[in-house]
Amino acid sequence: MRLKSYSLTEMKDKYIGNKGTAEREAYEYELSMDVLGRMIKAARQQRNLTQEKLGKLVGVQKAQISKLESSTNSATIDTILKVFKALKADIHFNVTIENQQLQLI
């Protein structure tokens, strides 16, 4: 007997909800915030900065940096850009519309 295999997309559709549904959008948002938080933490550690020192560079409290890194805070784009600027790190945003990557010229 052969077992049927499912793709990750099929599993997400079945157990989280189809793309475009509120449940799926919430899941994708949380996943993005988690990845962003991990990137901030890794960059901060590579620069040998404490959360407190990074907070001072950005102009926020240590607690806000902690929340960003643990994904418990929905930060504004402005704050995220300030954090990466303080880390002297480049950040690139990609926008894809109907399978075509949008490029600003």
C-alpha positions in Angstrom: 0.0 0.0 0.0 1.3 3.4 -1.0 0.9 6.4 1.2 -0.2 9.7 -0.4 2.1 12.6 0.1 1.0 16.2 0.4 2.8 19.4 -0.3 3.3 22.1 2.3 0.8 24.3 0.5 -1.8 21.5 0.5 -1.3 21.0 4.2 -1.6 24.7 4.9 -4.8 24.9 2.8 -6.3 21.9 4.7 -5.3 22.7 8.3 -4.9 26.5 8.3 -7.1 27.8 5.5 -6.9 28.7 1.9 -4.8 31.6 0.8 -6.8 34.8 1.2 -8.8 33.7 4.2 -8.4 35.5 7.5 -6.9 32.5 9.2 -4.2 32.0 6.5 -3.4 35.7 6.4 -2.9 35.7 10.2 -0.7 32.6 10.0 1.5 34.1 7.2 1.8 37.4 9.1 2.9 35.6 12.3 5.4 33.6 10.3 6.8 36.8 8.7 7.2 38.5 12.1 8.9 35.5 13.5 11.5 35.4 10.6 12.0 39.2 10.9 12.5 38.9 14.7 15.1 36.2 14.2 16.9 38.3 11.6 17.1 41.3 14.0 18.4 39.1 16.8 21.0 37.5 14.6 22.2 40.8 13.3 22.3 42.4 16.8 24.3 39.4 18.1 26.7 39.6 15.2 27.4 43.2 16.0 27.9 42.3 19.7 25.2 44.6 20.9 22.9 44.0 23.8 19.2 44.7 23.4 19.7 47.8 25.7 22.5 49.2 23.5 20.5 48.6 20.3 17.5 50.2 21.9 19.5 53.3 22.7 20.8 53.5 19.1 17.3 53.3 17.8 15.7 55.5 20.5 13.5 52.9 22.1 13.5 50.9 25.3 15.2 47.5 25.6 11.7 46.0 26.1 10.7 47.0 22.5 13.8 45.4 21.1 13.0 42.2 23.1 9.4 42.2 21.8 10.6 42.7 18.2 13.0 39.7 18.5 10.4 37.5 20.1 7.7 38.5 17.5 5.3 39.6 20.2 5.1 43.1 18.9 3.8 44.3 15.5 6.3 47.0 14.7 6.0 49.7 12.2 8.1 49.7 9.1 9.7 52.9 10.4 10.9 51.2 13.6 12.1 48.1 11.6 14.1 50.4 9.3 15.6 52.3 12.2 16.7 49.0 13.8 18.4 47.7 10.7 20.0 51.2 10.2 21.4 51.1 13.7 22.7 47.6 13.0 24.4 48.9 9.8 22.5 46.3 7.9 20.8 46.5 4.6 17.2 45.4 4.3 15.5 44.6 1.0 11.7 44.3 0.5 10.3 42.3 -2.4 6.8 42.8 -3.7 5.3 40.2 -5.9 2.2 40.9 -7.9 0.6 37.9 -9.7 3.9 36.0 -9.8 5.9 39.0 -11.1 8.3 40.8 -8.9 7.7 44.5 -8.7 10.9 46.6 -9.1 11.2 50.2 -8.3 13.4 52.1 -10.8 
